[in-house]
């Protein structure tokens, strides 16, 4: 009887084992939209290089909704992008476990993205503390990380040093409201021969995202800091995702001659939480080895 | 599937009865001993922590609009013969005290069960706690100070034969006042050689082997992430095998666990299988004890929901291989939280009891405890994006934590006793984010010294003094701690403690955290009233941690059994 009980137990255990597993085999994923872009109904624009194209600088703000000092950096980024709307592209990258992770119930959202996390891990921004950021991912005094107080002067310095762009980027978007998609034709032209290969990454940013944000303000009466919970904080330039590879693709090999043109077609499926009216396609062209950005460009979904 | 609506009523009245019910029961019985008669036996435990919060901008204490908050519970257990039933009522009013997850807000019967035992068979319906092996694939438990409770609500059968112990269960786990979105089911079998062999039982040898399986079901088949659609495993299984060998004073225990693909927000939606190995060796002789433990954890975060982080909805528990310190500065400034996503850990401990009458031990002997632990991350290589990383079995990554400590305990006379402790620690603050600074450094190294002197003035009067110091040039700087405690046995005690952040980089934050307490023990019931500042810190139990926010005010605590 005891032997029977043992075997019954063993069989019962085996049944549990067999019952409980779904092994997923590669490929683990499939594209959100499987299809081709209808280039007849939505024709790509014509493009020719403009050797007088102006340089556009990328200013990245690595931030988080529980980072009390981060709104100060966001204010600086907003001031820069308002002052130089055609010369600066701003990206607010919510990244890191300390300040960007959801902290329900006050801060339930998770605005972190795969691209932002990959950048943050690679460049070590949140590990160095937030708020912090980068200006064109360029090294200043041996450090790629730029405190927010330096963003304006460093962006100005880059623009003053070489106002003409090395790479020209042009974007044409078709917003397909019924399908919840955006077709984005991206042209790039090498305006001069560059010593490194150039990569182009395509990303989505969104303005006017209303969500809670912690903010520290100075208590002028009692000294110290007051912690504010701003329920309806307006987040600008928020990185929402990427299209294609996180780190982009090579568009020009090293030494590609001036005048070389390439076109990248992207079909972007909108996420329910995005407001298309506030979203932009952001392109970043950078040197593949040194990661320094040579040109940034953005275009609204609806343009 | 919320059950607060079924069982809970938002009223203070019932909560207030918790304390009074215990007092009235106590008044009826001189002895708290329970007696089973023809009506069976009823036992219970209850407790309450009440905070009155005050404004204190200097300490950074959070302003609490409702001022008074309370966590309380009453647990009842009825038993007659093989039948038992119980429930636990909980109330967090109007909200949980600071530091406890606000989603506990409310009140109601959180836990209830009925069970019976018959000839080795034990059947439970309703809520229960359980653990398979060391917990690597399954542990349902409660850690009340953490606000952690993941009991299973479902059905469990245990069958205990001579030498063989079987368990099987299915259910859902607690998720605050709701149930987990995923279902779990699993089984465990353990074979104990000494229980079936009288010859082995009489010897110094024994062998215990066991195996477990735990599966979870979560209904989602796909998840849109960026421009990808992830194929999700609805059924995720984990299994483990374990063995313990005993040979005289030595024992060797090992458990290996593995988990199939389980993409989740914690592991960044990779499909890499998980695994964990825990090995401990112990030697226990009359005056010497030694233990050595090693652990490797790789992608073993296992939850009933793939969308949550922190301490939420954990199915498994990875034991810590670090000393659980009890002295304030050692326990709450830079504790280590076990990294379920990956770590390599090693711990060694030597306990020596210097015999009474020896030159070193003196008249009362002396205890020496040496303990060291070190934890590294995994040595990883990037793999395919969704296939996950590869980790080298024998490699180690960056250092997460180390802790070396030595503790001496010496009784000098019938009246005087001294404990001394020194500890050196290193914590990687990028991995264990326990810093209180807005922009913390990547790591912290610290030295901690403790002196604990107890003076037994008379049989009833005792005085204890604790002096502690944490020295570091990193992070939030050095700390000083002192505690003076006077006990008037068997009922009363009063204490005063103070913490001072002497080395904070911001001089304005070099402030004192005083706290005075008085307590009264009444049989199996204990009341404590405290007032002062609570320092922001980290509370860890068994490697699971939560943040403790700064708070200033008055607290009243009660715990009792009947």
PDB file of C-alpha atoms in Angstrom, chain B residues 114-335:
ATOM      1  CA  UNK B 114     -10.228  25.483   6.671  1.00  0.00           C
ATOM      2  CA  UNK B 115      -8.148  22.326   6.960  1.00  0.00           C
ATOM      3  CA  UNK B 116      -8.252  18.802   8.292  1.00  0.00           C
ATOM      4  CA  UNK B 117      -5.689  16.110   9.020  1.00  0.00           C
ATOM      5  CA  UNK B 118      -6.307  12.394   8.886  1.00  0.00           C
ATOM      6  CA  UNK B 119      -3.661   9.675   9.091  1.00  0.00           C
ATOM      7  CA  UNK B 120      -0.904  11.722   7.510  1.00  0.00           C
ATOM      8  CA  UNK B 121      -3.185  13.349   4.991  1.00  0.00           C
ATOM      9  CA  UNK B 122      -3.603  17.103   5.346  1.00  0.00           C
ATOM     10  CA  UNK B 123      -6.014  19.047   3.183  1.00  0.00           C
ATOM     11  CA  UNK B 124      -6.255  22.843   3.193  1.00  0.00           C
ATOM     12  CA  UNK B 125      -8.802  24.955   1.357  1.00  0.00           C
ATOM     13  CA  UNK B 126      -8.416  28.708   1.312  1.00  0.00           C
ATOM     14  CA  UNK B 127      -5.313  30.659   2.279  1.00  0.00           C
ATOM     15  CA  UNK B 128      -2.007  29.105   3.239  1.00  0.00           C
ATOM     16  CA  UNK B 129       1.739  29.668   3.394  1.00  0.00           C
ATOM     17  CA  UNK B 130       4.118  27.103   1.977  1.00  0.00           C
ATOM     18  CA  UNK B 131       7.686  26.605   0.807  1.00  0.00           C
ATOM     19  CA  UNK B 132       9.419  24.038  -1.390  1.00  0.00           C
ATOM     20  CA  UNK B 133      13.018  23.321  -0.383  1.00  0.00           C
ATOM     21  CA  UNK B 134      14.984  26.511   0.168  1.00  0.00           C
ATOM     22  CA  UNK B 135      12.391  28.524  -1.714  1.00  0.00           C
ATOM     23  CA  UNK B 136      14.348  28.825  -4.968  1.00  0.00           C
ATOM     24  CA  UNK B 137      11.226  28.120  -7.021  1.00  0.00           C
ATOM     25  CA  UNK B 138       8.455  28.681  -4.478  1.00  0.00           C
ATOM     26  CA  UNK B 139       7.961  30.369  -1.156  1.00  0.00           C
ATOM     27  CA  UNK B 140       4.706  31.876   0.072  1.00  0.00           C
ATOM     28  CA  UNK B 141       5.343  33.789   3.288  1.00  0.00           C
ATOM     29  CA  UNK B 142       4.625  36.924   5.204  1.00  0.00           C
ATOM     30  CA  UNK B 143       7.137  39.534   6.336  1.00  0.00           C
ATOM     31  CA  UNK B 144       4.890  42.013   8.092  1.00  0.00           C
ATOM     32  CA  UNK B 145       7.527  44.731   8.701  1.00  0.00           C
ATOM     33  CA  UNK B 146       8.234  44.764   4.957  1.00  0.00           C
ATOM     34  CA  UNK B 147       4.580  44.870   3.995  1.00  0.00           C
ATOM     35  CA  UNK B 148       5.212  41.641   2.121  1.00  0.00           C
ATOM     36  CA  UNK B 149       2.583  38.935   1.975  1.00  0.00           C
ATOM     37  CA  UNK B 150       2.195  36.490  -0.906  1.00  0.00           C
ATOM     38  CA  UNK B 151       0.062  33.732   0.593  1.00  0.00           C
ATOM     39  CA  UNK B 152      -1.636  31.321  -1.771  1.00  0.00           C
ATOM     40  CA  UNK B 153      -5.391  31.177  -1.924  1.00  0.00           C
ATOM     41  CA  UNK B 154      -6.401  27.841  -3.315  1.00  0.00           C
ATOM     42  CA  UNK B 155      -6.169  24.178  -2.437  1.00  0.00           C
ATOM     43  CA  UNK B 156      -3.337  22.152  -0.931  1.00  0.00           C
ATOM     44  CA  UNK B 157      -2.854  18.476  -0.143  1.00  0.00           C
ATOM     45  CA  UNK B 158      -0.007  17.138   1.942  1.00  0.00           C
ATOM     46  CA  UNK B 159       0.622  13.477   2.510  1.00  0.00           C
ATOM     47  CA  UNK B 160       3.164  12.406   5.089  1.00  0.00           C
ATOM     48  CA  UNK B 161       4.231   8.816   4.928  1.00  0.00           C
ATOM     49  CA  UNK B 162       7.080   7.372   6.913  1.00  0.00           C
ATOM     50  CA  UNK B 163      10.112   8.747   5.116  1.00  0.00           C
ATOM     51  CA  UNK B 164       8.173  10.361   2.295  1.00  0.00           C
ATOM     52  CA  UNK B 165       6.505  13.762   2.343  1.00  0.00           C
ATOM     53  CA  UNK B 166       4.379  14.874  -0.580  1.00  0.00           C
ATOM     54  CA  UNK B 167       2.807  18.250  -1.263  1.00  0.00           C
ATOM     55  CA  UNK B 168       0.641  19.464  -4.113  1.00  0.00           C
ATOM     56  CA  UNK B 169      -1.072  22.816  -4.412  1.00  0.00           C
ATOM     57  CA  UNK B 170      -2.815  25.167  -6.799  1.00  0.00           C
ATOM     58  CA  UNK B 171      -4.155  28.682  -6.433  1.00  0.00           C
ATOM     59  CA  UNK B 172      -3.498  32.359  -6.835  1.00  0.00           C
ATOM     60  CA  UNK B 173      -1.263  34.536  -4.728  1.00  0.00           C
ATOM     61  CA  UNK B 174      -2.133  37.624  -2.757  1.00  0.00           C
ATOM     62  CA  UNK B 175      -1.730  40.913  -4.584  1.00  0.00           C
ATOM     63  CA  UNK B 176      -2.581  43.522  -1.916  1.00  0.00           C
ATOM     64  CA  UNK B 177      -6.401  43.334  -1.771  1.00  0.00           C
ATOM     65  CA  UNK B 178      -6.676  41.420  -5.024  1.00  0.00           C
ATOM     66  CA  UNK B 179      -5.403  38.161  -6.410  1.00  0.00           C
ATOM     67  CA  UNK B 180      -2.446  37.770  -8.684  1.00  0.00           C
ATOM     68  CA  UNK B 181      -3.270  37.749 -12.409  1.00  0.00           C
ATOM     69  CA  UNK B 182      -1.423  34.463 -12.779  1.00  0.00           C
ATOM     70  CA  UNK B 183      -2.297  31.075 -11.313  1.00  0.00           C
ATOM     71  CA  UNK B 184       0.265  28.767  -9.765  1.00  0.00           C
ATOM     72  CA  UNK B 185       0.329  25.003  -9.316  1.00  0.00           C
ATOM     73  CA  UNK B 186       3.089  22.763  -8.134  1.00  0.00           C
ATOM     74  CA  UNK B 187       4.249  19.814  -6.138  1.00  0.00           C
ATOM     75  CA  UNK B 188       7.077  18.759  -3.873  1.00  0.00           C
ATOM     76  CA  UNK B 189       8.366  15.387  -2.732  1.00  0.00           C
ATOM     77  CA  UNK B 190      10.962  14.736  -0.053  1.00  0.00           C
ATOM     78  CA  UNK B 191      12.501  11.454   1.015  1.00  0.00           C
ATOM     79  CA  UNK B 192      14.198  11.121   4.416  1.00  0.00           C
ATOM     80  CA  UNK B 193      16.265   7.965   4.818  1.00  0.00           C
ATOM     81  CA  UNK B 194      16.439   8.123   8.614  1.00  0.00           C
ATOM     82  CA  UNK B 195      12.678   7.967   8.878  1.00  0.00           C
ATOM     83  CA  UNK B 196      12.432   4.579   7.213  1.00  0.00           C
ATOM     84  CA  UNK B 197      15.631   2.971   8.453  1.00  0.00           C
ATOM     85  CA  UNK B 198      16.031   2.584  12.219  1.00  0.00           C
ATOM     86  CA  UNK B 199      19.655   1.667  11.584  1.00  0.00           C
ATOM     87  CA  UNK B 200      20.310   4.973   9.875  1.00  0.00           C
ATOM     88  CA  UNK B 201      18.286   6.837  12.475  1.00  0.00           C
ATOM     89  CA  UNK B 202      20.563   5.502  15.204  1.00  0.00           C
ATOM     90  CA  UNK B 203      23.704   6.327  13.234  1.00  0.00           C
ATOM     91  CA  UNK B 204      25.356   9.690  12.632  1.00  0.00           C
ATOM     92  CA  UNK B 205      24.492   9.536   8.964  1.00  0.00           C
ATOM     93  CA  UNK B 206      21.449  10.548   7.024  1.00  0.00           C
ATOM     94  CA  UNK B 207      20.390  11.420   3.533  1.00  0.00           C
ATOM     95  CA  UNK B 208      17.457  13.600   2.534  1.00  0.00           C
ATOM     96  CA  UNK B 209      16.569  14.146  -1.113  1.00  0.00           C
ATOM     97  CA  UNK B 210      13.757  16.158  -2.606  1.00  0.00           C
ATOM     98  CA  UNK B 211      12.388  17.589  -5.782  1.00  0.00           C
ATOM     99  CA  UNK B 212       9.842  20.259  -6.655  1.00  0.00           C
ATOM    100  CA  UNK B 213       7.986  21.693  -9.559  1.00  0.00           C
ATOM    101  CA  UNK B 214       6.147  24.982  -9.754  1.00  0.00           C
ATOM    102  CA  UNK B 215       4.263  26.289 -12.749  1.00  0.00           C
ATOM    103  CA  UNK B 216       2.413  29.502 -13.360  1.00  0.00           C
ATOM    104  CA  UNK B 217      -0.237  30.365 -15.885  1.00  0.00           C
ATOM    105  CA  UNK B 218      -0.774  33.913 -17.109  1.00  0.00           C
ATOM    106  CA  UNK B 219      -3.234  34.312 -19.930  1.00  0.00           C
ATOM    107  CA  UNK B 220      -1.522  36.838 -22.216  1.00  0.00           C
ATOM    108  CA  UNK B 221      -0.334  35.265 -25.448  1.00  0.00           C
ATOM    109  CA  UNK B 222       1.300  38.312 -27.022  1.00  0.00           C
ATOM    110  CA  UNK B 223       2.761  41.622 -26.008  1.00  0.00           C
ATOM    111  CA  UNK B 224       3.415  44.621 -28.261  1.00  0.00           C
ATOM    112  CA  UNK B 225       6.770  46.113 -27.393  1.00  0.00           C
ATOM    113  CA  UNK B 226       8.052  48.855 -29.666  1.00  0.00           C
ATOM    114  CA  UNK B 227       7.720  47.533 -33.180  1.00  0.00           C
ATOM    115  CA  UNK B 228       7.724  43.899 -32.095  1.00  0.00           C
ATOM    116  CA  UNK B 229       5.049  41.467 -31.054  1.00  0.00           C
ATOM    117  CA  UNK B 230       6.433  39.110 -28.424  1.00  0.00           C
ATOM    118  CA  UNK B 231       5.146  35.542 -28.265  1.00  0.00           C
ATOM    119  CA  UNK B 232       4.579  34.928 -24.577  1.00  0.00           C
ATOM    120  CA  UNK B 233       4.725  31.599 -22.748  1.00  0.00           C
ATOM    121  CA  UNK B 234       1.400  31.323 -20.952  1.00  0.00           C
ATOM    122  CA  UNK B 235       2.701  28.449 -18.850  1.00  0.00           C
ATOM    123  CA  UNK B 236       6.085  28.936 -17.243  1.00  0.00           C
ATOM    124  CA  UNK B 237       7.566  26.067 -15.294  1.00  0.00           C
ATOM    125  CA  UNK B 238      10.373  25.881 -12.764  1.00  0.00           C
ATOM    126  CA  UNK B 239      11.813  22.818 -11.087  1.00  0.00           C
ATOM    127  CA  UNK B 240      14.408  22.048  -8.475  1.00  0.00           C
ATOM    128  CA  UNK B 241      16.272  19.112  -6.987  1.00  0.00           C
ATOM    129  CA  UNK B 242      17.918  19.077  -3.595  1.00  0.00           C
ATOM    130  CA  UNK B 243      19.892  16.798  -1.301  1.00  0.00           C
ATOM    131  CA  UNK B 244      21.233  16.944   2.224  1.00  0.00           C
ATOM    132  CA  UNK B 245      23.895  14.579   3.445  1.00  0.00           C
ATOM    133  CA  UNK B 246      24.738  14.358   7.134  1.00  0.00           C
ATOM    134  CA  UNK B 247      27.879  12.651   8.389  1.00  0.00           C
ATOM    135  CA  UNK B 248      28.504  13.189  12.071  1.00  0.00           C
ATOM    136  CA  UNK B 249      29.236  16.841  12.706  1.00  0.00           C
ATOM    137  CA  UNK B 250      29.304  17.625   8.982  1.00  0.00           C
ATOM    138  CA  UNK B 251      26.389  18.275   6.721  1.00  0.00           C
ATOM    139  CA  UNK B 252      26.253  19.165   3.050  1.00  0.00           C
ATOM    140  CA  UNK B 253      23.166  20.649   1.438  1.00  0.00           C
ATOM    141  CA  UNK B 254      22.705  21.542  -2.186  1.00  0.00           C
ATOM    142  CA  UNK B 255      19.769  22.652  -4.282  1.00  0.00           C
ATOM    143  CA  UNK B 256      19.680  23.369  -7.988  1.00  0.00           C
ATOM    144  CA  UNK B 257      16.737  25.086  -9.625  1.00  0.00           C
ATOM    145  CA  UNK B 258      15.922  25.966 -13.209  1.00  0.00           C
ATOM    146  CA  UNK B 259      13.182  27.896 -14.940  1.00  0.00           C
ATOM    147  CA  UNK B 260      12.193  27.919 -18.586  1.00  0.00           C
ATOM    148  CA  UNK B 261      11.734  31.027 -20.721  1.00  0.00           C
ATOM    149  CA  UNK B 262       9.942  33.697 -18.717  1.00  0.00           C
ATOM    150  CA  UNK B 263      10.132  37.090 -20.461  1.00  0.00           C
ATOM    151  CA  UNK B 264       9.188  39.877 -18.087  1.00  0.00           C
ATOM    152  CA  UNK B 265       9.714  43.550 -17.472  1.00  0.00           C
ATOM    153  CA  UNK B 266      12.349  42.634 -14.862  1.00  0.00           C
ATOM    154  CA  UNK B 267      14.546  40.711 -17.297  1.00  0.00           C
ATOM    155  CA  UNK B 268      13.799  43.116 -20.138  1.00  0.00           C
ATOM    156  CA  UNK B 269      11.700  40.496 -21.920  1.00  0.00           C
ATOM    157  CA  UNK B 270      14.408  37.997 -22.730  1.00  0.00           C
ATOM    158  CA  UNK B 271      13.712  34.307 -23.284  1.00  0.00           C
ATOM    159  CA  UNK B 272      16.814  32.976 -21.586  1.00  0.00           C
ATOM    160  CA  UNK B 273      16.127  30.143 -19.108  1.00  0.00           C
ATOM    161  CA  UNK B 274      16.947  30.833 -15.473  1.00  0.00           C
ATOM    162  CA  UNK B 275      18.912  28.785 -12.998  1.00  0.00           C
ATOM    163  CA  UNK B 276      20.112  28.922  -9.426  1.00  0.00           C
ATOM    164  CA  UNK B 277      22.448  26.831  -7.307  1.00  0.00           C
ATOM    165  CA  UNK B 278      22.795  26.958  -3.553  1.00  0.00           C
ATOM    166  CA  UNK B 279      25.374  24.874  -1.692  1.00  0.00           C
ATOM    167  CA  UNK B 280      26.109  24.988   2.022  1.00  0.00           C
ATOM    168  CA  UNK B 281      28.515  23.005   4.172  1.00  0.00           C
ATOM    169  CA  UNK B 282      28.162  23.019   7.932  1.00  0.00           C
ATOM    170  CA  UNK B 283      30.277  21.681  10.752  1.00  0.00           C
ATOM    171  CA  UNK B 284      28.929  21.749  14.270  1.00  0.00           C
ATOM    172  CA  UNK B 285      30.974  20.578  17.251  1.00  0.00           C
ATOM    173  CA  UNK B 286      30.368  21.460  20.913  1.00  0.00           C
ATOM    174  CA  UNK B 287      32.574  24.554  20.918  1.00  0.00           C
ATOM    175  CA  UNK B 288      33.111  25.215  17.218  1.00  0.00           C
ATOM    176  CA  UNK B 289      30.716  25.781  14.381  1.00  0.00           C
ATOM    177  CA  UNK B 290      31.642  26.478  10.786  1.00  0.00           C
ATOM    178  CA  UNK B 291      29.599  27.067   7.708  1.00  0.00           C
ATOM    179  CA  UNK B 292      30.463  27.804   4.118  1.00  0.00           C
ATOM    180  CA  UNK B 293      27.857  28.726   1.545  1.00  0.00           C
ATOM    181  CA  UNK B 294      27.996  29.432  -2.165  1.00  0.00           C
ATOM    182  CA  UNK B 295      25.271  30.656  -4.464  1.00  0.00           C
ATOM    183  CA  UNK B 296      24.848  31.363  -8.140  1.00  0.00           C
ATOM    184  CA  UNK B 297      21.670  32.979  -9.434  1.00  0.00           C
ATOM    185  CA  UNK B 298      21.021  33.671 -13.093  1.00  0.00           C
ATOM    186  CA  UNK B 299      17.732  35.140 -14.322  1.00  0.00           C
ATOM    187  CA  UNK B 300      15.623  33.578 -11.552  1.00  0.00           C
ATOM    188  CA  UNK B 301      13.091  36.341 -10.993  1.00  0.00           C
ATOM    189  CA  UNK B 302       9.818  34.371 -10.918  1.00  0.00           C
ATOM    190  CA  UNK B 303       6.506  36.172 -10.462  1.00  0.00           C
ATOM    191  CA  UNK B 304       2.828  35.584 -11.029  1.00  0.00           C
ATOM    192  CA  UNK B 305       2.783  38.670 -13.275  1.00  0.00           C
ATOM    193  CA  UNK B 306       5.421  39.448 -15.860  1.00  0.00           C
ATOM    194  CA  UNK B 307       4.618  43.153 -15.673  1.00  0.00           C
ATOM    195  CA  UNK B 308       5.584  44.032 -12.105  1.00  0.00           C
ATOM    196  CA  UNK B 309       8.832  44.874 -10.355  1.00  0.00           C
ATOM    197  CA  UNK B 310      10.080  45.409  -6.810  1.00  0.00           C
ATOM    198  CA  UNK B 311       8.742  42.964  -4.226  1.00  0.00           C
ATOM    199  CA  UNK B 312       5.443  42.445  -5.990  1.00  0.00           C
ATOM    200  CA  UNK B 313       3.947  39.040  -6.703  1.00  0.00           C
ATOM    201  CA  UNK B 314       7.102  37.030  -6.202  1.00  0.00           C
ATOM    202  CA  UNK B 315       6.647  33.280  -6.413  1.00  0.00           C
ATOM    203  CA  UNK B 316      10.146  32.338  -5.336  1.00  0.00           C
ATOM    204  CA  UNK B 317      12.657  33.517  -2.786  1.00  0.00           C
ATOM    205  CA  UNK B 318      16.412  33.423  -3.120  1.00  0.00           C
ATOM    206  CA  UNK B 319      18.047  33.064   0.304  1.00  0.00           C
ATOM    207  CA  UNK B 320      20.607  35.672   1.251  1.00  0.00           C
ATOM    208  CA  UNK B 321      24.172  34.552   1.833  1.00  0.00           C
ATOM    209  CA  UNK B 322      25.047  37.482   4.030  1.00  0.00           C
ATOM    210  CA  UNK B 323      24.728  37.925   7.739  1.00  0.00           C
ATOM    211  CA  UNK B 324      21.396  39.438   8.773  1.00  0.00           C
ATOM    212  CA  UNK B 325      22.714  42.152  11.058  1.00  0.00           C
ATOM    213  CA  UNK B 326      20.670  43.337  13.996  1.00  0.00           C
ATOM    214  CA  UNK B 327      22.604  46.376  15.186  1.00  0.00           C
ATOM    215  CA  UNK B 328      20.974  49.528  13.797  1.00  0.00           C
ATOM    216  CA  UNK B 329      23.704  51.038  11.648  1.00  0.00           C
ATOM    217  CA  UNK B 330      24.817  47.691  10.262  1.00  0.00           C
ATOM    218  CA  UNK B 331      21.266  46.611   9.492  1.00  0.00           C
ATOM    219  CA  UNK B 332      19.688  49.699   7.986  1.00  0.00           C
ATOM    220  CA  UNK B 333      22.173  51.994   6.232  1.00  0.00           C
ATOM    221  CA  UNK B 334      23.778  49.799   3.555  1.00  0.00           C
ATOM    222  CA  UNK B 335      22.103  46.382   3.677  1.00  0.00           C
TER     223      UNK B 335
END
